[in-house]
């Protein structure tokens, strides 16, 4: 049992490291141009996938360190914007992993529910951090700026996430890396025999 747990943890660490590497590379496909990156959100994809298949702890950690690691390597995303992005991505990975892995049903419905809640939660965290950062610099962060940065400019990336991630999870389900299923609970009868109920 202990050996199985160790193998599971190692597998999650390896997958997390791979997804971290993907998060470092993906922004090159948008030319590292901030305007295009803000629309397609390339770093969001591996963080959300990490939370889904590795769990909320891994998704949260990978999401938080990814912007800082890319800044150290390539000076992108620019600071202090990268600080707000770190908290945002950490929220995505943690929320989607927490909700999905505690869902009674591991299916497309619970996947979409977890994704949408994580997207909203992450953007709220991003807005709160931006308000705090700009407040310390004596600048205001308006509702219009929040809506533009969190939703309006990001519509292409949101659509991409809602299409690509469920499609990827379906493929991974067929390969056996992840499993769609529903939790079952044991119902004990009066006679003491076990009965599995879906």
Coordinates of N, CA and C in Angstrom, one line a residue:
X1 N 0.8 -1.2 0.0 CA 0.0 0.0 0.0 C 0.9 1.2 0.0
X2 N 1.9 1.2 0.9 CA 2.8 2.4 1.0 C 3.6 2.6 -0.3
X3 N 4.0 1.4 -1.0 CA 4.7 1.5 -2.2 C 3.8 2.1 -3.3
X4 N 2.5 1.7 -3.3 CA 1.6 2.3 -4.3 C 1.5 3.8 -4.1
X5 N 1.4 4.3 -2.8 CA 1.3 5.7 -2.6 C 2.5 6.4 -3.1
X6 N 3.7 5.8 -2.9 CA 4.9 6.5 -3.3 C 5.0 6.6 -4.8
X7 N 4.5 5.5 -5.5 CA 4.5 5.5 -7.0 C 3.5 6.6 -7.5
X8 N 2.4 6.7 -6.8 CA 1.4 7.7 -7.2 C 2.0 9.1 -7.0
X9 N 2.7 9.4 -5.9 CA 3.3 10.7 -5.7 C 4.3 11.0 -6.7
X10 N 5.2 10.0 -7.0 CA 6.2 10.2 -8.0 C 5.6 10.5 -9.4
X11 N 4.5 9.8 -9.7 CA 3.8 10.0 -11.0 C 3.3 11.4 -11.1
X12 N 2.7 11.9 -10.0 CA 2.2 13.2 -9.9 C 3.3 14.3 -10.0
X13 N 4.4 14.0 -9.4 CA 5.5 14.9 -9.5 C 6.1 15.0 -10.9
X14 N 6.2 13.9 -11.6 CA 6.7 13.9 -12.9 C 5.7 14.6 -13.9
X15 N 4.4 14.3 -13.7 CA 3.4 15.0 -14.6 C 3.4 16.5 -14.3
X16 N 3.5 16.9 -13.1 CA 3.6 18.3 -12.7 C 4.8 19.0 -13.3
X17 N 5.9 18.3 -13.3 CA 7.1 18.9 -13.9 C 7.0 19.0 -15.4
X18 N 6.4 18.0 -16.0 CA 6.1 18.1 -17.5 C 5.2 19.2 -17.8
X19 N 4.1 19.4 -17.0 CA 3.2 20.5 -17.3 C 3.8 21.9 -17.0
X20 N 4.7 21.9 -16.0 CA 5.4 23.2 -15.8 C 6.3 23.5 -17.0
X21 N 6.9 22.5 -17.6 CA 7.7 22.7 -18.8 C 6.9 23.2 -20.0
X22 N 5.7 22.6 -20.1 CA 4.7 23.0 -21.1 C 4.3 24.5 -20.9
X23 N 4.1 24.8 -19.7 CA 3.7 26.2 -19.4 C 4.8 27.2 -19.7
X24 N 6.1 26.8 -19.6 CA 7.2 27.6 -20.0 C 7.3 27.8 -21.5
X25 N 7.0 26.7 -22.2 CA 7.2 26.8 -23.7 C 6.0 27.4 -24.4
X26 N 4.7 27.1 -24.0 CA 3.5 27.5 -24.7 C 3.5 29.0 -25.1
X27 N 3.9 30.0 -24.2 CA 3.8 31.4 -24.6 C 4.7 31.7 -25.8
X28 N 5.7 30.9 -26.2 CA 6.4 31.1 -27.4 C 5.5 31.0 -28.6
X29 N 4.5 30.3 -28.6 CA 3.6 30.1 -29.7 C 2.7 31.4 -29.9
X30 N 2.7 32.2 -28.9 CA 2.0 33.5 -29.1 C 3.0 34.6 -29.3
X31 N 4.3 34.2 -29.6 CA 5.3 35.2 -29.8 C 5.7 36.0 -28.6
X32 N 5.3 35.5 -27.4 CA 5.5 36.2 -26.1 C 5.1 37.7 -26.2
X33 N 4.1 37.9 -27.1 CA 3.5 39.3 -27.2 C 2.4 39.4 -26.2
X34 N 2.5 40.3 -25.2 CA 1.5 40.4 -24.1 C 0.0 40.5 -24.6
X35 N -0.2 41.3 -25.6 CA -1.6 41.4 -26.1 C -2.2 40.1 -26.6
X36 N -1.4 39.3 -27.3 CA -1.9 38.0 -27.8 C -2.0 37.0 -26.6
X37 N -1.0 37.1 -25.7 CA -1.0 36.2 -24.6 C -2.2 36.5 -23.7
X38 N -2.6 37.8 -23.5 CA -3.8 38.1 -22.7 C -5.1 37.6 -23.3
X39 N -5.0 37.4 -24.6 CA -6.2 36.8 -25.3 C -6.3 35.3 -25.3
X40 N -5.2 34.7 -25.5 CA -5.2 33.2 -25.6 C -4.8 32.5 -24.3
X41 N -4.2 33.2 -23.3 CA -3.9 32.7 -22.0 C -3.1 31.3 -22.1
X42 N -2.0 31.3 -22.7 CA -1.3 30.0 -22.9 C -0.9 29.3 -21.6
X43 N -0.5 30.1 -20.6 CA 0.0 29.5 -19.3 C -1.1 28.9 -18.5
X44 N -2.4 29.3 -18.8 CA -3.5 28.8 -18.0 C -3.8 27.3 -18.2
X45 N -3.6 26.9 -19.5 CA -3.9 25.5 -19.9 C -3.2 24.5 -19.1
X46 N -1.8 24.5 -19.0 CA -1.2 23.4 -18.2 C -1.4 23.5 -16.7
X47 N -1.7 24.7 -16.2 CA -2.0 24.8 -14.8 C -3.3 24.1 -14.5
X48 N -4.3 24.4 -15.3 CA -5.7 23.8 -15.1 C -5.6 22.3 -15.2
X49 N -4.9 21.8 -16.2 CA -4.7 20.4 -16.5 C -4.0 19.7 -15.3
X50 N -3.0 20.4 -14.8 CA -2.2 19.9 -13.6 C -3.2 19.7 -12.4
X51 N -4.0 20.7 -12.1 CA -4.9 20.6 -11.0 C -5.9 19.5 -11.2
X52 N -6.3 19.3 -12.4 CA -7.3 18.2 -12.7 C -6.7 16.8 -12.5
X53 N -5.5 16.6 -13.0 CA -5.0 15.2 -13.0 C -4.0 14.9 -11.9
X54 N -3.5 16.0 -11.3 CA -2.5 15.7 -10.2 C -3.1 16.2 -8.8
X55 N -4.1 17.0 -8.8 CA -4.6 17.4 -7.5 C -4.4 18.9 -7.3
X56 N -5.2 19.4 -6.3 CA -5.1 20.9 -6.0 C -3.8 21.4 -5.5
X57 N -3.1 20.5 -4.7 CA -1.8 21.0 -4.2 C -0.8 21.2 -5.3
X58 N -0.7 20.3 -6.3 CA 0.2 20.4 -7.4 C -0.2 21.5 -8.3
X59 N -1.5 21.6 -8.6 CA -2.0 22.7 -9.5 C -1.7 24.1 -8.9
X60 N -1.9 24.2 -7.6 CA -1.6 25.5 -6.9 C -0.2 25.9 -6.9
X61 N 0.7 24.9 -6.6 CA 2.1 25.2 -6.6 C 2.7 25.5 -8.0
X62 N 2.3 24.7 -9.0 CA 2.8 24.9 -10.4 C 2.3 26.2 -10.9
X63 N 1.0 26.6 -10.6 CA 0.5 27.8 -11.0 C 1.2 29.0 -10.4
X64 N 1.6 28.9 -9.2 CA 2.2 30.0 -8.5 C 3.7 30.2 -9.0
X65 N 4.4 29.2 -9.2 CA 5.8 29.3 -9.5 C 6.1 29.6 -11.0
X66 N 5.1 29.2 -11.9 CA 5.3 29.3 -13.3 C 5.6 30.8 -13.8
X67 N 4.8 31.8 -13.4 CA 5.1 33.1 -13.8 C 6.5 33.6 -13.4
X68 N 6.9 33.3 -12.1 CA 8.2 33.7 -11.6 C 9.3 33.0 -12.3
X69 N 9.1 31.7 -12.6 CA 10.2 31.0 -13.4 C 10.3 31.5 -14.8
X70 N 9.3 31.8 -15.4 CA 9.4 32.4 -16.8 C 10.0 33.8 -16.8
X71 N 9.7 34.5 -15.7 CA 10.3 35.9 -15.6 C 11.8 35.7 -15.4
X72 N 12.3 34.8 -14.6 CA 13.7 34.6 -14.3 C 14.4 34.1 -15.6
X73 N 13.7 33.3 -16.4 CA 14.3 32.8 -17.6 C 14.2 33.7 -18.8
X74 N 13.1 34.4 -19.0 CA 12.8 35.2 -20.2 C 12.4 36.6 -19.9
X75 N 12.3 37.0 -18.7 CA 11.9 38.4 -18.3 C 10.4 38.6 -18.7
X76 N 9.6 37.5 -18.8 CA 8.2 37.6 -19.1 C 7.5 36.6 -18.2
X77 N 6.3 36.9 -17.7 CA 5.6 38.2 -17.9 C 6.2 39.3 -17.1
X78 N 6.1 40.5 -17.5 CA 6.8 41.6 -16.8 C 6.2 41.8 -15.4
X79 N 7.1 42.2 -14.5 CA 6.7 42.5 -13.2 C 6.3 44.0 -13.1
X80 N 5.3 44.3 -12.2 CA 4.7 43.5 -11.2 C 3.5 42.7 -11.7
X81 N 3.1 42.7 -13.0 CA 2.0 42.0 -13.5 C 2.1 40.5 -13.2
X82 N 3.3 40.0 -13.2 CA 3.5 38.6 -13.0 C 3.2 38.1 -11.6
X83 N 3.2 39.1 -10.6 CA 2.8 38.7 -9.2 C 1.3 38.4 -9.2
X84 N 0.5 39.3 -9.8 CA -0.9 39.1 -9.8 C -1.2 37.8 -10.6
X85 N -0.5 37.5 -11.6 CA -0.7 36.3 -12.4 C -0.4 35.1 -11.6
X86 N 0.7 35.2 -10.8 CA 1.1 34.0 -10.0 C -0.1 33.6 -9.0
X87 N -0.7 34.6 -8.4 CA -1.8 34.3 -7.5 C -3.0 33.8 -8.3
X88 N -3.2 34.4 -9.5 CA -4.3 34.0 -10.3 C -4.2 32.5 -10.7
X89 N -3.0 32.2 -11.3 CA -2.8 30.8 -11.7 C -2.8 29.8 -10.6
X90 N -2.3 30.2 -9.4 CA -2.3 29.3 -8.3 C -3.8 29.0 -7.9
X91 N -4.6 30.0 -8.0 CA -6.0 29.9 -7.7 C -6.7 28.9 -8.7
X92 N -6.4 29.1 -10.0 CA -7.0 28.2 -11.0 C -6.6 26.7 -10.7
X93 N -5.3 26.5 -10.5 CA -4.9 25.1 -10.3 C -5.5 24.5 -9.0
X94 N -5.5 25.3 -7.9 CA -6.0 24.8 -6.6 C -7.5 24.6 -6.7
X95 N -8.2 25.5 -7.2 CA -9.7 25.4 -7.2 C -10.2 24.3 -8.1
X96 N -9.7 24.2 -9.3 CA -10.2 23.2 -10.2 C -9.8 21.8 -9.7
X97 N -8.6 21.7 -9.1 CA -8.2 20.4 -8.6 C -9.0 20.0 -7.4
X98 N -9.3 21.0 -6.5 CA -10.1 20.7 -5.3 C -11.5 20.3 -5.6
X99 N -12.1 21.0 -6.5 CA -13.5 20.8 -6.8 C -13.7 19.5 -7.6
X100 N -12.9 19.3 -8.6 CA -13.0 18.1 -9.5 C -12.7 16.8 -8.8
X101 N -11.6 16.8 -8.0 CA -11.3 15.6 -7.3 C -12.2 15.2 -6.1
X102 N -13.0 16.2 -5.7 CA -14.0 15.9 -4.7 C -15.4 15.8 -5.2
X103 N -15.5 15.8 -6.6 CA -16.8 15.6 -7.2 C -17.3 14.2 -7.1
X104 N -18.5 13.9 -6.8 CA -19.0 12.6 -6.7 C -18.9 11.9 -8.1
X105 N -19.2 12.6 -9.2 CA -19.1 12.1 -10.5 C -17.9 12.7 -11.2
X106 N -17.0 11.9 -11.7 CA -15.9 12.3 -12.6 C -16.3 12.2 -14.0
X107 N -16.9 13.3 -14.5 CA -17.5 13.3 -15.8 C -17.4 14.7 -16.4
X108 N -17.9 14.8 -17.7 CA -17.8 16.1 -18.4 C -18.5 17.2 -17.6
X109 N -19.7 16.9 -17.0 CA -20.5 17.9 -16.3 C -19.7 18.4 -15.1
X110 N -19.1 17.5 -14.3 CA -18.3 18.0 -13.1 C -17.0 18.7 -13.6
X111 N -16.5 18.3 -14.7 CA -15.3 18.9 -15.3 C -15.6 20.3 -15.6
X112 N -16.7 20.5 -16.4 CA -17.1 21.9 -16.8 C -17.4 22.8 -15.5
X113 N -18.1 22.2 -14.6 CA -18.5 22.9 -13.4 C -17.2 23.4 -12.7
X114 N -16.3 22.5 -12.5 CA -15.0 22.8 -11.8 C -14.2 23.9 -12.6
X115 N -14.2 23.7 -13.9 CA -13.4 24.7 -14.7 C -14.0 26.1 -14.6
X116 N -15.3 26.2 -14.7 CA -16.0 27.5 -14.7 C -15.8 28.2 -13.4
X117 N -16.0 27.4 -12.3 CA -15.9 28.0 -11.0 C -14.4 28.4 -10.7
X118 N -13.5 27.6 -11.2 CA -12.0 28.0 -11.1 C -11.7 29.2 -11.9
X119 N -12.3 29.4 -13.1 CA -12.0 30.5 -13.9 C -12.5 31.8 -13.2
X120 N -13.7 31.7 -12.7 CA -14.3 32.9 -12.0 C -13.5 33.2 -10.7
X121 N -13.2 32.2 -9.9 CA -12.4 32.4 -8.7 C -11.0 32.9 -8.9
X122 N -10.3 32.4 -9.9 CA -9.0 32.9 -10.3 C -9.0 34.4 -10.7
X123 N -10.0 34.7 -11.5 CA -10.1 36.1 -11.9 C -10.4 37.1 -10.7
X124 N -11.2 36.6 -9.8 CA -11.5 37.4 -8.6 C -10.2 37.6 -7.8
X125 N -9.5 36.5 -7.6 CA -8.2 36.7 -6.9 C -7.3 37.6 -7.6
X126 N -7.2 37.5 -9.0 CA -6.4 38.4 -9.8 C -6.8 39.9 -9.5
X127 N -8.1 40.1 -9.5 CA -8.6 41.5 -9.3 C -8.3 42.0 -8.0
X128 N -8.4 41.2 -6.9 CA -8.1 41.6 -5.6 C -6.6 41.9 -5.4
X129 N -5.7 41.1 -6.0 CA -4.3 41.4 -6.0 C -3.9 42.6 -6.7
X130 N -4.6 42.9 -7.9 CA -4.3 44.1 -8.7 C -4.8 45.3 -7.9
X131 N -5.9 45.2 -7.2 CA -6.4 46.4 -6.4 C -5.4 46.7 -5.3
X132 N -4.9 45.6 -4.7 CA -3.9 45.8 -3.6 C -2.6 46.4 -4.1
X133 N -2.1 45.9 -5.2 CA -0.8 46.4 -5.8 C -0.9 47.8 -6.3
X134 N -2.0 48.1 -7.0 CA -2.1 49.5 -7.5 C -2.4 50.4 -6.4
X135 N -3.1 50.0 -5.4 CA -3.4 50.8 -4.2 C -2.1 51.2 -3.5
X136 N -1.2 50.3 -3.4 CA 0.1 50.6 -2.8 C 0.9 51.6 -3.6
X137 N 0.7 51.6 -4.9 CA 1.4 52.5 -5.8 C 0.6 53.8 -6.0
X138 N -0.5 53.9 -5.3 CA -1.3 55.2 -5.4 C -2.2 55.3 -6.6
X139 N -2.4 54.1 -7.3 CA -3.3 54.1 -8.5 C -4.6 53.4 -8.2
X140 N -5.6 53.7 -9.0 CA -6.9 53.1 -8.8 C -7.1 52.0 -9.8
X141 N -7.8 50.9 -9.4 CA -8.1 49.8 -10.3 C -9.7 49.8 -10.4
X142 N -10.1 50.2 -11.6 CA -11.6 50.4 -11.8 C -12.3 49.1 -12.2
X143 N -13.6 49.1 -12.0 CA -14.4 47.9 -12.4 C -14.2 47.7 -13.9
X144 N -14.1 48.8 -14.7 CA -14.0 48.6 -16.1 C -12.6 47.9 -16.5
X145 N -11.6 48.3 -15.7 CA -10.3 47.7 -15.9 C -10.3 46.2 -15.6
X146 N -11.1 45.9 -14.5 CA -11.2 44.5 -14.1 C -11.9 43.7 -15.1
X147 N -13.1 44.2 -15.6 CA -13.8 43.4 -16.6 C -13.1 43.2 -17.9
X148 N -12.3 44.3 -18.3 CA -11.5 44.2 -19.6 C -10.4 43.2 -19.4
X149 N -9.7 43.2 -18.3 CA -8.5 42.4 -18.1 C -8.9 40.9 -17.8
X150 N -10.0 40.8 -17.1 CA -10.4 39.4 -16.6 C -11.3 38.7 -17.6
X151 N -12.1 39.4 -18.3 CA -13.1 38.7 -19.1 C -13.1 39.1 -20.6
X152 N -13.3 40.4 -20.9 CA -13.5 40.8 -22.2 C -12.3 40.5 -23.1
X153 N -11.1 40.9 -22.7 CA -9.9 40.6 -23.5 C -9.6 39.1 -23.6
X154 N -10.1 38.4 -22.6 CA -9.7 37.0 -22.5 C -10.7 36.0 -23.1
X155 N -11.7 36.5 -23.8 CA -12.7 35.6 -24.3 C -12.2 34.5 -25.2
X156 N -11.2 34.8 -26.1 CA -10.7 33.7 -27.0 C -10.0 32.6 -26.1
X157 N -9.3 33.0 -25.1 CA -8.6 32.1 -24.2 C -9.6 31.2 -23.4
X158 N -10.7 31.9 -22.9 CA -11.7 31.2 -22.2 C -12.3 30.1 -23.0
X159 N -12.7 30.5 -24.3 CA -13.3 29.5 -25.2 C -12.3 28.4 -25.5
X160 N -11.0 28.7 -25.7 CA -10.0 27.7 -25.9 C -9.9 26.7 -24.7
X161 N -9.9 27.2 -23.5 CA -9.9 26.3 -22.3 C -11.1 25.4 -22.2
X162 N -12.3 26.0 -22.5 CA -13.5 25.2 -22.4 C -13.7 24.2 -23.5
X163 N -12.9 24.3 -24.6 CA -13.0 23.3 -25.7 C -11.8 22.3 -25.5
X164 N -10.6 22.9 -25.3 CA -9.4 22.0 -25.4 C -9.3 21.1 -24.1
X165 N -9.5 21.6 -22.9 CA -9.3 20.9 -21.7 C -10.2 19.7 -21.6
X166 N -11.6 19.8 -21.8 CA -12.4 18.6 -21.8 C -12.0 17.6 -22.9
X167 N -11.7 18.1 -24.1 CA -11.2 17.2 -25.2 C -10.0 16.4 -24.7
X168 N -9.0 17.1 -24.1 CA -7.8 16.5 -23.7 C -8.1 15.4 -22.6
X169 N -9.0 15.8 -21.7 CA -9.4 14.8 -20.6 C -10.1 13.6 -21.2
X170 N -10.9 13.8 -22.2 CA -11.5 12.6 -22.9 C -10.5 11.7 -23.5
X171 N -9.5 12.3 -24.1 CA -8.4 11.5 -24.7 C -7.6 10.8 -23.6
X172 N -7.3 11.5 -22.5 CA -6.5 10.9 -21.4 C -7.4 9.8 -20.7
X173 N -8.7 9.9 -20.7 CA -9.6 8.9 -20.2 C -9.4 7.6 -21.0
X174 N -9.4 7.8 -22.3 CA -9.2 6.6 -23.2 C -7.9 5.9 -23.1
X175 N -6.9 6.7 -22.7 CA -5.5 6.1 -22.6 C -5.3 5.5 -21.2
X176 N -6.3 5.8 -20.2 CA -6.2 5.3 -18.9 C -5.4 6.2 -17.9
X177 N -4.9 7.3 -18.4 CA -4.2 8.2 -17.5 C -5.1 8.8 -16.4
X178 N -6.3 9.2 -16.9 CA -7.4 9.6 -16.0 C -8.6 8.8 -16.2
X179 N -9.5 8.8 -15.2 CA -10.7 7.9 -15.3 C -11.9 8.7 -15.0
X180 N -12.9 8.7 -16.0 CA -14.2 9.2 -15.7 C -15.0 8.1 -15.0
X181 N -15.6 8.5 -13.9 CA -16.4 7.5 -13.1 C -17.3 8.2 -12.1
X182 N -18.1 7.5 -11.4 CA -18.8 8.0 -10.3 C -18.5 7.3 -9.1
X183 N -18.4 8.0 -8.0 CA -18.1 7.4 -6.7 C -19.3 6.5 -6.3
X184 N -18.9 5.4 -5.7 CA -20.0 4.5 -5.1 C -19.9 4.5 -3.6
X185 N -21.0 4.3 -3.0 CA -21.0 4.2 -1.5 C -21.5 2.8 -1.1
X186 N -21.0 2.4 0.0 CA -21.4 1.1 0.5 C -22.6 1.2 1.4
X187 N -23.7 0.4 1.1 CA -24.9 0.4 1.9 C -25.0 -0.9 2.6
X188 N -24.9 -0.8 3.9 CA -24.9 -2.1 4.7 C -26.3 -2.4 5.1
X189 N -26.7 -3.6 4.7 CA -28.1 -4.1 5.0 C -28.2 -4.5 6.5
X190 N -29.5 -4.7 6.9 CA -29.7 -5.1 8.3 C -29.1 -6.4 8.6
X191 N -29.0 -7.3 7.6 CA -28.4 -8.6 7.9 C -26.9 -8.6 7.9
X192 N -26.3 -7.4 7.6 CA -24.9 -7.3 7.8 C -24.1 -7.5 6.5
X193 N -24.8 -7.8 5.4 CA -24.1 -8.0 4.1 C -23.9 -6.7 3.4
X194 N -22.8 -6.6 2.7 CA -22.5 -5.3 2.0 C -23.2 -5.3 0.7
X195 N -23.7 -4.0 0.4 CA -24.4 -3.9 -0.9 C -23.9 -2.6 -1.5
X196 N -23.4 -2.6 -2.7 CA -22.8 -1.5 -3.4 C -24.0 -0.8 -4.2
X197 N -24.1 0.5 -3.9 CA -25.1 1.3 -4.5 C -24.5 2.5 -5.3
X198 N -24.9 2.7 -6.5 CA -24.3 3.7 -7.4 C -24.8 5.1 -7.0

